[in-house]
Amino acid sequence: MQEISIEVESLYKDHLAQIQRRYEKALESCQSSGVLIPSGSLKYAFLDDHSYPFKVNPHFKTWLPVEDNDESFILMRPGEKPLLLFNQPEDYWHQPASDPDDFWVEEWEIQSIRSLIDASNRIGDPRSLVFVGEETDLAREWGIGQINPQTFLSEVHYGRANKTDYELACLQIANNIAVQGHRAAEEAFRLGCSEFEIQHRYLAAIAHREKESPYSAIVGLNEHCAILHYQHYDRQAPTTTYSLLIDAGANKNGYAADITRTYATGNGLFRDLINAMNKQQLAIIDEIQPGLNYADLHEKMHLRLAGVLRDFQIVDMEEADMVESNLTFTFLPHGLGHLLGLQTHDVAGLQQSPRGDEKAAPEKYPALRLTRTIENRQVFTIEPGLYFIPMLLNKLRQSAHASQVNWQLIEELVPCGGIRIEDNIAMLEGRPINLTRNAFDG
Ligand code: GLY
Ligand code: MN
Ligand code: MN
């Protein structure tokens, strides 16, 4: 187990300097003198005066851990201390933000604003600025020079894959928090709780409101484990519980953990399969090294999966043939993983350079979100699965390979749904550091 420093406060200054350099470099291509980044605006439900949960602009939270203050702005001009226009409206319906006094404030010039007009009066010549945010109408109204220019975004997004020490610390802490939840969820599963109860015990253990989680947790019992992004929480536990798949994260300063575990109630075939997939997941992580393309790693995982299918006599076919004929896709129809950071599925997974050129996912594996070459300081997930998805199994049953499949065994496994084991990996000094196992073992 290699430890990652979790001293976020002492690492922040250096992080900010690196982020500033990244954005300054991106500005060079735009011939602009600064960048204006809004935190975002509240969005309202149709014909309603209630807003959806606020989700901060990821470009804003790259700079500082403020995630809950809409209509604030960052103004960065090269060579200057960054300016935060911090929204503190006069409002007796809501509680305005109090003056920030966290570890990051001394690196910033902070000005309080009461309104958007207030903000527009403090940005100087708008024509000289690049705007990076969703409020494009506002940017046009203010006369901002360039709005979300692609060259700028490509440069910044590409760099975001390589994490600063501060970001690695946040990601390790997010994993540490999420693992508390995973422990509570396993306990709830063993007690026979419903999906709804498991989800609430998870949230209580990580002390997050649902909207603070980086994504809605997937909590599936039995055949629901086979629904890749299962979105409900049944309030009633099944009469008999066989399995739990929980894909649930946590948030630290805007950085996401994204962890999946699968559990079985009884000893038997499904538990043995979980153990086999766990072994293969750890083995594929051991193969990770800089210079390897992630798409090749994905293909290697399919070969490993084919080995499991063969060892358990689920499919009677040479492993290479199973991969070649794409039979393994039936059992693993999603990608091996994705970049992780400010967003759960972080940007630029297909991008091959700061200029924005992309390498598409292989035709055979269209769901793969990551085709970059593995480099130091990248953080990504490794999340192989083995699912029994009735829709895909029906197709296999009608294919030329149907006779090589042990359908009796499959019928036995369908009620257990499927398996996913997902860890978060940081590449450091040429080696994969498993942030998730660090947390489980810590
Ligand atoms: N939680 C979604 C995923 O693992 O990609
Ligand atoms: Mn994931
Ligand atoms: Mn996940």
Short mmCIF file of C-alpha atoms and ligand atoms in Angstrom, two decimals:
data_model
loop_
_atom_site.label_atom_id
_atom_site.label_comp_id
_atom_site.label_asym_id
_atom_site.label_seq_id
_atom_site.Cartn_x
_atom_site.Cartn_y
_atom_site.Cartn_z
CA MET A 1 0.00 0.00 0.00
CA GLN A 2 1.51 3.32 -1.07
CA GLU A 3 0.23 6.25 0.86
CA ILE A 4 -0.85 9.53 -0.66
CA SER A 5 -0.40 12.68 1.39
CA ILE A 6 -3.80 13.96 2.49
CA GLU A 7 -2.58 17.33 3.72
CA VAL A 8 -4.91 19.28 1.44
CA GLU A 9 -4.39 22.62 3.13
CA SER A 10 -0.62 22.70 2.71
CA LEU A 11 -0.88 21.44 -0.89
CA TYR A 12 -3.40 24.02 -2.08
CA LYS A 13 -1.01 26.89 -2.83
CA ASP A 14 1.01 24.81 -5.25
CA HIS A 15 -2.19 23.44 -6.81
CA LEU A 16 -3.47 26.96 -7.43
CA ALA A 17 -0.19 27.97 -9.07
CA GLN A 18 -0.38 24.97 -11.42
CA ILE A 19 -4.02 25.65 -12.31
CA GLN A 20 -3.18 29.28 -12.98
CA ARG A 21 -0.35 28.23 -15.35
CA ARG A 22 -2.71 25.83 -17.16
CA TYR A 23 -5.33 28.52 -17.74
CA GLU A 24 -2.69 31.11 -18.68
CA LYS A 25 -1.33 28.75 -21.32
CA ALA A 26 -4.82 28.22 -22.67
CA LEU A 27 -5.31 31.99 -22.83
CA GLU A 28 -2.25 32.37 -25.07
CA SER A 29 -4.11 30.70 -27.92
CA CYS A 30 -7.00 33.16 -27.56
CA GLN A 31 -5.12 36.44 -27.43
CA SER A 32 -7.22 37.49 -24.48
CA SER A 33 -6.14 39.15 -21.28
CA GLY A 34 -8.18 37.16 -18.81
CA VAL A 35 -10.73 34.47 -18.15
CA LEU A 36 -14.06 34.88 -16.42
CA ILE A 37 -15.58 31.75 -14.86
CA PRO A 38 -19.08 31.84 -13.35
CA SER A 39 -19.96 29.36 -10.60
CA GLY A 40 -23.31 28.83 -12.34
CA SER A 41 -26.94 29.76 -11.90
CA LEU A 42 -29.87 28.03 -10.31
CA LYS A 43 -32.23 26.28 -12.71
CA TYR A 44 -35.95 26.17 -12.09
CA ALA A 45 -38.40 23.37 -12.74
CA PHE A 46 -40.99 24.09 -15.42
CA LEU A 47 -43.73 26.44 -14.16
CA ASP A 48 -42.25 26.23 -10.69
CA ASP A 49 -40.36 28.50 -8.36
CA HIS A 50 -38.28 25.68 -6.90
CA SER A 51 -34.86 25.09 -8.36
CA TYR A 52 -33.04 21.88 -9.16
CA PRO A 53 -30.08 21.10 -6.88
CA PHE A 54 -27.26 23.48 -7.74
CA LYS A 55 -24.29 21.91 -9.53
CA VAL A 56 -21.28 24.16 -9.72
CA ASN A 57 -19.41 24.78 -12.97
CA PRO A 58 -16.48 22.28 -12.86
CA HIS A 59 -14.13 25.01 -14.17
CA PHE A 60 -15.01 27.06 -11.11
CA LYS A 61 -14.33 24.30 -8.60
CA THR A 62 -11.00 23.54 -10.27
CA TRP A 63 -9.79 26.72 -8.64
CA LEU A 64 -11.26 26.59 -5.17
CA PRO A 65 -13.51 24.39 -3.07
CA VAL A 66 -16.67 26.49 -3.23
CA GLU A 67 -19.54 24.38 -4.50
CA ASP A 68 -22.64 25.99 -3.10
CA ASN A 69 -22.63 29.64 -4.14
CA ASP A 70 -24.38 30.43 -7.41
CA GLU A 71 -23.69 33.61 -9.38
CA SER A 72 -20.17 34.05 -8.08
CA PHE A 73 -17.30 34.59 -10.54
CA ILE A 74 -13.60 33.97 -10.84
CA LEU A 75 -11.61 36.50 -12.84
CA MET A 76 -8.08 35.45 -13.63
CA ARG A 77 -5.62 37.74 -15.39
CA PRO A 78 -2.12 36.36 -16.05
CA GLY A 79 0.43 37.40 -13.46
CA GLU A 80 -2.19 38.68 -11.01
CA LYS A 81 -3.66 37.18 -7.88
CA PRO A 82 -6.96 35.60 -8.94
CA LEU A 83 -10.07 37.56 -8.08
CA LEU A 84 -13.16 35.97 -6.57
CA LEU A 85 -16.38 37.91 -6.95
CA PHE A 86 -18.26 36.27 -4.11
CA ASN A 87 -22.02 36.46 -4.23
CA GLN A 88 -23.61 37.68 -1.01
CA PRO A 89 -27.02 39.03 -2.06
CA GLU A 90 -29.35 40.84 0.28
CA ASP A 91 -32.04 38.23 0.70
CA TYR A 92 -34.37 37.41 3.54
CA TRP A 93 -35.77 34.27 1.84
CA HIS A 94 -32.44 32.48 1.90
CA GLN A 95 -29.32 32.60 3.99
CA PRO A 96 -26.62 34.43 2.02
CA ALA A 97 -23.12 32.96 2.14
CA SER A 98 -21.01 34.20 5.01
CA ASP A 99 -17.56 35.67 4.41
CA PRO A 100 -15.21 32.89 3.32
CA ASP A 101 -12.52 32.10 5.89
CA ASP A 102 -11.26 28.70 4.77
CA PHE A 103 -7.66 27.62 4.11
CA TRP A 104 -7.70 28.95 0.54
CA VAL A 105 -8.73 32.54 1.13
CA GLU A 106 -5.28 34.06 1.56
CA GLU A 107 -4.34 33.10 -1.99
CA TRP A 108 -7.26 35.13 -3.37
CA GLU A 109 -8.41 38.67 -3.76
CA ILE A 110 -12.02 38.45 -2.67
CA GLN A 111 -14.69 41.02 -3.38
CA SER A 112 -18.25 40.67 -2.21
CA ILE A 113 -20.97 41.24 -4.81
CA ARG A 114 -24.70 41.67 -4.30
CA SER A 115 -25.93 41.04 -7.85
CA LEU A 116 -25.01 40.27 -11.45
CA ILE A 117 -24.89 43.98 -12.22
CA ASP A 118 -22.42 44.35 -9.39
CA ALA A 119 -20.31 41.60 -10.97
CA SER A 120 -20.45 43.13 -14.46
CA ASN A 121 -19.17 46.43 -13.07
CA ARG A 122 -16.01 44.76 -11.73
CA ILE A 123 -14.71 42.80 -14.69
CA GLY A 124 -13.07 45.62 -16.64
CA ASP A 125 -13.18 45.57 -20.43
CA PRO A 126 -15.39 42.56 -21.29
CA ARG A 127 -14.07 42.37 -24.87
CA SER A 128 -10.67 41.28 -23.59
CA LEU A 129 -12.04 38.27 -21.71
CA VAL A 130 -12.69 34.61 -22.34
CA PHE A 131 -15.85 33.31 -20.67
CA VAL A 132 -16.04 29.66 -19.56
CA GLY A 133 -19.48 28.72 -18.40
CA GLU A 134 -23.02 27.78 -19.23
CA GLU A 135 -24.54 31.28 -19.04
CA THR A 136 -23.75 32.18 -22.63
CA ASP A 137 -26.68 34.63 -22.96
CA LEU A 138 -25.34 36.58 -20.01
CA ALA A 139 -21.84 36.58 -21.52
CA ARG A 140 -23.22 37.94 -24.81
CA GLU A 141 -25.25 40.55 -22.96
CA TRP A 142 -22.09 41.70 -21.17
CA GLY A 143 -20.16 41.83 -24.44
CA ILE A 144 -17.54 39.22 -23.48
CA GLY A 145 -14.97 38.75 -26.27
CA GLN A 146 -14.91 34.95 -26.52
CA ILE A 147 -17.37 32.47 -25.10
CA ASN A 148 -16.22 28.90 -24.45
CA PRO A 149 -13.65 28.89 -27.25
CA GLN A 150 -12.84 25.30 -28.19
CA THR A 151 -9.06 25.76 -28.32
CA PHE A 152 -9.13 27.07 -24.76
CA LEU A 153 -11.35 24.25 -23.49
CA SER A 154 -9.28 21.57 -25.23
CA GLU A 155 -6.05 22.82 -23.64
CA VAL A 156 -7.52 23.01 -20.15
CA HIS A 157 -9.48 19.76 -20.33
CA TYR A 158 -6.50 17.78 -21.53
CA GLY A 159 -4.37 18.99 -18.62
CA ARG A 160 -7.07 18.18 -16.11
CA ALA A 161 -6.37 14.44 -16.41
CA ASN A 162 -3.00 14.93 -14.69
CA LYS A 163 -3.66 15.66 -11.07
CA THR A 164 -1.81 17.96 -8.70
CA ASP A 165 -0.78 16.67 -5.27
CA TYR A 166 -3.72 18.59 -3.80
CA GLU A 167 -6.11 16.81 -6.15
CA LEU A 168 -4.61 13.42 -5.33
CA ALA A 169 -5.12 14.22 -1.65
CA CYS A 170 -8.77 15.17 -2.26
CA LEU A 171 -9.34 11.99 -4.25
CA GLN A 172 -7.77 9.82 -1.53
CA ILE A 173 -9.94 11.50 1.10
CA ALA A 174 -13.05 11.08 -1.08
CA ASN A 175 -12.21 7.38 -1.25
CA ASN A 176 -11.70 7.21 2.52
CA ILE A 177 -15.12 8.77 3.07
CA ALA A 178 -16.88 6.56 0.51
CA VAL A 179 -15.43 3.43 2.07
CA GLN A 180 -17.13 4.31 5.37
CA GLY A 181 -20.38 4.23 3.42
CA HIS A 182 -19.54 0.98 1.68
CA ARG A 183 -18.89 -0.66 5.05
CA ALA A 184 -22.26 0.55 6.36
CA ALA A 185 -23.97 -0.63 3.16
CA GLU A 186 -22.51 -4.12 3.45
CA GLU A 187 -23.67 -4.31 7.04
CA ALA A 188 -27.19 -3.21 6.02
CA PHE A 189 -27.21 -5.82 3.26
CA ARG A 190 -26.24 -8.55 5.73
CA LEU A 191 -29.14 -7.44 7.95
CA GLY A 192 -31.57 -7.91 5.05
CA CYS A 193 -32.33 -4.22 4.46
CA SER A 194 -34.08 -2.88 1.38
CA GLU A 195 -32.30 -0.86 -1.33
CA PHE A 196 -33.85 2.29 0.14
CA GLU A 197 -32.54 1.54 3.63
CA ILE A 198 -29.09 0.63 2.31
CA GLN A 199 -28.91 3.92 0.44
CA HIS A 200 -29.88 5.92 3.52
CA ARG A 201 -27.42 4.12 5.75
CA TYR A 202 -24.75 4.78 3.14
CA LEU A 203 -25.51 8.50 3.10
CA ALA A 204 -25.63 8.67 6.90
CA ALA A 205 -22.23 6.96 7.13
CA ILE A 206 -20.59 9.42 4.73
CA ALA A 207 -22.50 12.42 6.14
CA HIS A 208 -23.51 13.66 2.69
CA ARG A 209 -26.83 15.01 1.57
CA GLU A 210 -27.89 13.14 -1.56
CA LYS A 211 -27.17 16.19 -3.72
CA GLU A 212 -23.63 16.40 -2.36
CA SER A 213 -22.73 12.98 -3.75
CA PRO A 214 -20.91 13.13 -7.07
CA TYR A 215 -23.57 10.90 -8.64
CA SER A 216 -26.74 9.09 -7.60
CA ALA A 217 -25.72 5.85 -5.95
CA ILE A 218 -26.65 2.62 -7.68
CA VAL A 219 -28.00 0.23 -5.07
CA GLY A 220 -29.32 -2.96 -6.59
CA LEU A 221 -30.40 -6.18 -4.95
CA ASN A 222 -30.69 -9.47 -6.84
CA GLU A 223 -31.52 -9.08 -10.56
CA HIS A 224 -31.24 -5.28 -10.23
CA CYS A 225 -27.45 -5.83 -10.10
CA ALA A 226 -27.71 -6.49 -13.84
CA ILE A 227 -29.05 -3.01 -14.63
CA LEU A 228 -25.92 -0.99 -15.24
CA HIS A 229 -27.25 2.37 -14.08
CA TYR A 230 -30.17 1.11 -11.98
CA GLN A 231 -31.89 4.25 -10.73
CA HIS A 232 -34.52 3.20 -8.16
CA TYR A 233 -34.43 2.30 -4.48
CA ASP A 234 -37.04 -0.33 -3.68
CA ARG A 235 -38.50 0.29 -0.24
CA GLN A 236 -39.33 -3.38 0.26
CA ALA A 237 -36.56 -5.94 0.65
CA PRO A 238 -36.98 -8.96 -1.63
CA THR A 239 -38.37 -12.15 -0.07
CA THR A 240 -34.97 -13.74 -0.59
CA THR A 241 -31.85 -11.66 -1.00
CA TYR A 242 -28.99 -13.15 -2.99
CA SER A 243 -26.78 -10.22 -3.95
CA LEU A 244 -26.03 -6.52 -3.62
CA LEU A 245 -24.26 -4.31 -6.14
CA ILE A 246 -23.55 -0.86 -4.75
CA ASP A 247 -21.88 1.79 -6.88
CA ALA A 248 -21.57 4.82 -4.66
CA GLY A 249 -19.10 7.65 -4.23
CA ALA A 250 -18.28 10.62 -2.07
CA ASN A 251 -17.08 14.15 -2.53
CA LYS A 252 -14.08 15.97 -1.10
CA ASN A 253 -13.64 19.61 -2.12
CA GLY A 254 -15.39 18.89 -5.40
CA TYR A 255 -13.46 15.70 -6.27
CA ALA A 256 -15.29 12.43 -6.73
CA ALA A 257 -14.78 8.91 -5.51
CA ASP A 258 -16.54 6.29 -7.65
CA ILE A 259 -16.52 2.87 -6.01
CA THR A 260 -18.46 -0.34 -6.63
CA ARG A 261 -18.66 -3.47 -4.57
CA THR A 262 -20.72 -6.62 -5.03
CA TYR A 263 -21.70 -8.98 -2.24
CA ALA A 264 -23.42 -12.35 -2.03
CA THR A 265 -25.47 -13.75 0.85
CA GLY A 266 -24.63 -17.40 0.53
CA ASN A 267 -21.59 -19.50 -0.22
CA GLY A 268 -21.79 -20.88 -3.70
CA LEU A 269 -21.32 -20.18 -7.33
CA PHE A 270 -22.07 -16.44 -7.28
CA ARG A 271 -19.75 -15.77 -4.36
CA ASP A 272 -17.03 -17.78 -6.12
CA LEU A 273 -17.58 -15.66 -9.22
CA ILE A 274 -17.23 -12.46 -7.18
CA ASN A 275 -13.94 -13.76 -5.79
CA ALA A 276 -12.72 -14.68 -9.26
CA MET A 277 -13.61 -11.24 -10.64
CA ASN A 278 -11.92 -9.60 -7.67
CA LYS A 279 -8.75 -11.54 -8.44
CA GLN A 280 -8.88 -10.55 -12.10
CA GLN A 281 -9.56 -6.91 -11.25
CA LEU A 282 -6.46 -6.79 -9.04
CA ALA A 283 -4.44 -8.59 -11.71
CA ILE A 284 -5.39 -6.11 -14.44
CA ILE A 285 -4.47 -3.24 -12.11
CA ASP A 286 -1.04 -4.86 -11.69
CA GLU A 287 -0.58 -4.68 -15.44
CA ILE A 288 -1.04 -0.91 -15.57
CA GLN A 289 2.01 1.09 -16.57
CA PRO A 290 2.73 4.40 -18.25
CA GLY A 291 2.75 4.19 -22.02
CA LEU A 292 0.00 1.59 -22.21
CA ASN A 293 -3.13 2.69 -24.02
CA TYR A 294 -6.23 2.33 -21.89
CA ALA A 295 -8.18 0.79 -24.80
CA ASP A 296 -5.62 -2.06 -24.86
CA LEU A 297 -6.11 -2.56 -21.14
CA HIS A 298 -9.84 -2.80 -21.77
CA GLU A 299 -9.25 -5.52 -24.38
CA LYS A 300 -6.93 -7.38 -21.97
CA MET A 301 -9.72 -7.33 -19.41
CA HIS A 302 -12.06 -9.00 -21.88
CA LEU A 303 -9.54 -11.80 -22.22
CA ARG A 304 -9.43 -12.18 -18.45
CA LEU A 305 -13.23 -12.22 -18.32
CA ALA A 306 -13.24 -14.93 -20.98
CA GLY A 307 -10.94 -16.92 -18.67
CA VAL A 308 -13.47 -16.64 -15.84
CA LEU A 309 -16.35 -17.67 -18.14
CA ARG A 310 -14.35 -20.69 -19.21
CA ASP A 311 -13.09 -21.66 -15.73
CA PHE A 312 -16.64 -21.64 -14.40
CA GLN A 313 -17.87 -23.57 -17.45
CA ILE A 314 -20.33 -20.84 -18.31
CA VAL A 315 -18.99 -20.74 -21.86
CA ASP A 316 -17.13 -23.54 -23.59
CA MET A 317 -14.88 -21.72 -26.04
CA GLU A 318 -11.23 -20.68 -26.38
CA GLU A 319 -10.69 -17.39 -24.55
CA ALA A 320 -9.27 -15.58 -27.57
CA ASP A 321 -12.25 -16.74 -29.66
CA MET A 322 -14.68 -15.42 -27.07
CA VAL A 323 -13.06 -11.99 -27.34
CA GLU A 324 -12.63 -12.15 -31.10
CA SER A 325 -16.30 -13.03 -31.67
CA ASN A 326 -17.33 -10.36 -29.16
CA LEU A 327 -19.16 -12.91 -27.04
CA THR A 328 -17.67 -11.35 -23.90
CA PHE A 329 -19.56 -8.13 -24.70
CA THR A 330 -22.78 -9.91 -23.61
CA PHE A 331 -21.33 -10.22 -20.12
CA LEU A 332 -19.45 -6.90 -19.99
CA PRO A 333 -21.14 -4.25 -22.15
CA HIS A 334 -19.54 -1.18 -20.53
CA GLY A 335 -16.05 0.25 -20.55
CA LEU A 336 -13.31 -0.82 -18.17
CA GLY A 337 -13.22 2.68 -16.72
CA HIS A 338 -12.92 6.41 -17.18
CA LEU A 339 -11.00 9.44 -16.00
CA LEU A 340 -12.02 10.61 -12.55
CA GLY A 341 -11.71 13.96 -10.82
CA LEU A 342 -13.91 17.01 -10.73
CA GLN A 343 -16.54 15.01 -12.58
CA THR A 344 -17.25 11.34 -12.11
CA HIS A 345 -16.89 10.71 -15.81
CA ASP A 346 -14.23 13.33 -16.24
CA VAL A 347 -13.70 15.22 -19.49
CA ALA A 348 -11.14 14.51 -22.19
CA GLY A 349 -11.05 10.72 -21.91
CA LEU A 350 -10.85 10.40 -25.68
CA GLN A 351 -8.62 13.45 -26.22
CA GLN A 352 -5.12 12.65 -27.45
CA SER A 353 -3.47 16.07 -27.14
CA PRO A 354 -4.11 19.59 -25.84
CA ARG A 355 -5.21 20.51 -29.37
CA GLY A 356 -8.35 18.46 -28.96
CA ASP A 357 -7.85 15.61 -31.43
CA GLU A 358 -9.71 12.52 -30.29
CA LYS A 359 -9.33 8.78 -30.55
CA ALA A 360 -12.77 7.21 -30.69
CA ALA A 361 -13.67 4.14 -28.69
CA PRO A 362 -13.03 0.92 -30.62
CA GLU A 363 -16.03 -0.02 -32.77
CA LYS A 364 -16.40 -3.21 -30.78
CA TYR A 365 -16.55 -1.37 -27.46
CA PRO A 366 -18.54 1.82 -28.12
CA ALA A 367 -19.15 2.51 -24.41
CA LEU A 368 -15.45 2.90 -23.60
CA ARG A 369 -14.90 6.45 -22.32
CA LEU A 370 -11.11 6.37 -22.12
CA THR A 371 -8.68 5.86 -25.01
CA ARG A 372 -5.75 7.87 -23.70
CA THR A 373 -2.27 6.58 -23.10
CA ILE A 374 -1.67 6.02 -19.40
CA GLU A 375 0.54 8.66 -17.79
CA ASN A 376 1.75 9.64 -14.38
CA ARG A 377 -0.73 11.62 -12.31
CA GLN A 378 -3.78 10.43 -14.18
CA VAL A 379 -6.59 9.13 -12.01
CA PHE A 380 -9.07 6.69 -13.50
CA THR A 381 -11.35 3.86 -12.49
CA ILE A 382 -10.88 0.17 -13.13
CA GLU A 383 -14.32 -1.39 -13.00
CA PRO A 384 -14.68 -4.72 -14.73
CA GLY A 385 -18.05 -6.43 -14.54
CA LEU A 386 -19.70 -9.74 -15.26
CA TYR A 387 -23.45 -9.41 -15.71
CA PHE A 388 -26.37 -11.65 -16.56
CA ILE A 389 -28.54 -9.21 -18.51
CA PRO A 390 -31.64 -10.94 -19.89
CA MET A 391 -31.86 -8.65 -22.95
CA LEU A 392 -28.29 -9.42 -24.05
CA LEU A 393 -28.54 -13.09 -23.09
CA ASN A 394 -31.61 -13.42 -25.34
CA LYS A 395 -29.51 -12.16 -28.25
CA LEU A 396 -26.75 -14.62 -27.42
CA ARG A 397 -29.30 -17.42 -27.30
CA GLN A 398 -30.18 -16.63 -30.90
CA SER A 399 -26.57 -16.41 -32.06
CA ALA A 400 -24.29 -18.98 -33.66
CA HIS A 401 -22.54 -19.44 -30.30
CA ALA A 402 -25.64 -20.41 -28.31
CA SER A 403 -24.68 -24.08 -28.13
CA GLN A 404 -21.38 -23.24 -26.40
CA VAL A 405 -23.15 -21.54 -23.52
CA ASN A 406 -24.21 -23.40 -20.39
CA TRP A 407 -27.78 -22.08 -20.15
CA GLN A 408 -28.59 -24.06 -17.03
CA LEU A 409 -25.81 -22.31 -15.14
CA ILE A 410 -26.90 -18.97 -16.53
CA GLU A 411 -30.50 -19.51 -15.32
CA GLU A 412 -29.04 -20.16 -11.89
CA LEU A 413 -27.08 -16.89 -11.99
CA VAL A 414 -29.71 -14.54 -13.48
CA PRO A 415 -31.42 -13.95 -10.09
CA CYS A 416 -28.07 -12.67 -8.73
CA GLY A 417 -27.89 -10.06 -11.51
CA GLY A 418 -24.21 -9.42 -11.87
CA ILE A 419 -20.92 -8.25 -10.50
CA ARG A 420 -18.93 -5.01 -10.73
CA ILE A 421 -15.82 -4.22 -8.73
CA GLU A 422 -14.64 -0.65 -9.14
CA ASP A 423 -11.52 0.94 -7.71
CA ASN A 424 -9.99 4.38 -8.22
CA ILE A 425 -6.41 4.29 -9.44
CA ALA A 426 -3.81 7.07 -9.36
CA MET A 427 -0.68 6.69 -11.47
CA LEU A 428 2.34 7.87 -9.56
CA GLU A 429 6.03 7.38 -10.33
CA GLY A 430 5.19 4.76 -12.90
CA ARG A 431 3.01 2.67 -10.64
CA PRO A 432 -0.72 2.34 -10.06
CA ILE A 433 -1.75 3.44 -6.57
CA ASN A 434 -5.08 1.99 -5.57
CA LEU A 435 -6.85 4.78 -3.65
CA THR A 436 -9.82 2.54 -2.95
CA ARG A 437 -7.90 -0.42 -1.54
CA ASN A 438 -5.80 2.06 0.45
CA ALA A 439 -9.05 3.18 2.05
CA PHE A 440 -10.42 -0.32 2.65
CA ASP A 441 -7.09 -1.47 4.11
CA GLY A 442 -6.40 1.71 6.09
N1 GLY B 1 -20.83 5.32 -11.21
C1 GLY B 1 -20.82 5.30 -12.62
C2 GLY B 1 -19.63 4.63 -13.12
O1 GLY B 1 -19.06 3.81 -12.44
O2 GLY B 1 -19.12 4.92 -14.15
MN MN B 2 -17.05 4.51 -12.77
MN MN B 3 -19.22 3.69 -10.40
#
